[in-house]
Amino acid sequence: MEISGVISAIVIGIVIGILGRLVVPGRQRIGVLWTILVGIAAAFVGTGVAAAFDVSDTKGIDWIELAIQIGLAALGVAALDRFKARR
């Protein structure tokens, strides 16, 4: 992966994190930095999951891959919020 691919993955991860946070109902007690980090992780993991199911390269926009990434980000935001609430 080239540096431009990593930078675009980070930018997409930021968007994925924000979308994942919007999917989770209620108020989350995590900061913006945690949301971005969860989004970046969800983007990388979601790409791997989509590749494993052979849905990562489709014509046009990869809607299934995007849905997987947003779902993973929502799970990550909810889990981190729950973890922070217990502390």
PDB file of C-alpha atoms in Angstrom, residues 41-71:
ATOM      1  CA  ALA A  41      -9.745   0.778  12.699  1.00  0.00           C
ATOM      2  CA  ALA A  42     -13.218  -0.079  11.359  1.00  0.00           C
ATOM      3  CA  ALA A  43     -12.193   1.037   7.865  1.00  0.00           C
ATOM      4  CA  PHE A  44      -9.134  -1.236   7.845  1.00  0.00           C
ATOM      5  CA  VAL A  45     -10.917  -4.217   9.426  1.00  0.00           C
ATOM      6  CA  GLY A  46     -14.018  -3.708   7.275  1.00  0.00           C
ATOM      7  CA  THR A  47     -11.901  -3.758   4.143  1.00  0.00           C
ATOM      8  CA  GLY A  48     -10.394  -7.060   5.260  1.00  0.00           C
ATOM      9  CA  VAL A  49     -13.797  -8.550   6.037  1.00  0.00           C
ATOM     10  CA  ALA A  50     -15.169  -7.405   2.668  1.00  0.00           C
ATOM     11  CA  ALA A  51     -12.168  -8.921   0.905  1.00  0.00           C
ATOM     12  CA  ALA A  52     -12.687 -12.193   2.788  1.00  0.00           C
ATOM     13  CA  PHE A  53     -16.283 -12.338   1.535  1.00  0.00           C
ATOM     14  CA  ASP A  54     -15.162 -11.241  -1.946  1.00  0.00           C
ATOM     15  CA  VAL A  55     -17.340  -8.110  -1.988  1.00  0.00           C
ATOM     16  CA  SER A  56     -14.584  -5.500  -1.837  1.00  0.00           C
ATOM     17  CA  ASP A  57     -14.216  -4.921  -5.583  1.00  0.00           C
ATOM     18  CA  THR A  58     -17.497  -4.183  -7.298  1.00  0.00           C
ATOM     19  CA  LYS A  59     -18.474  -1.840 -10.099  1.00  0.00           C
ATOM     20  CA  GLY A  60     -19.045   1.677  -8.810  1.00  0.00           C
ATOM     21  CA  ILE A  61     -19.253   2.368  -5.110  1.00  0.00           C
ATOM     22  CA  ASP A  62     -18.657  -0.588  -2.810  1.00  0.00           C
ATOM     23  CA  TRP A  63     -21.866  -0.257  -0.804  1.00  0.00           C
ATOM     24  CA  ILE A  64     -21.507  -3.594   0.959  1.00  0.00           C
ATOM     25  CA  GLU A  65     -17.970  -2.793   2.086  1.00  0.00           C
ATOM     26  CA  LEU A  66     -19.120   0.636   3.276  1.00  0.00           C
ATOM     27  CA  ALA A  67     -22.004  -0.905   5.228  1.00  0.00           C
ATOM     28  CA  ILE A  68     -19.619  -3.379   6.878  1.00  0.00           C
ATOM     29  CA  GLN A  69     -17.258  -0.561   7.841  1.00  0.00           C
ATOM     30  CA  ILE A  70     -20.036   1.610   9.274  1.00  0.00           C
ATOM     31  CA  GLY A  71     -21.454  -1.358  11.187  1.00  0.00           C
TER      32      GLY A  71
END
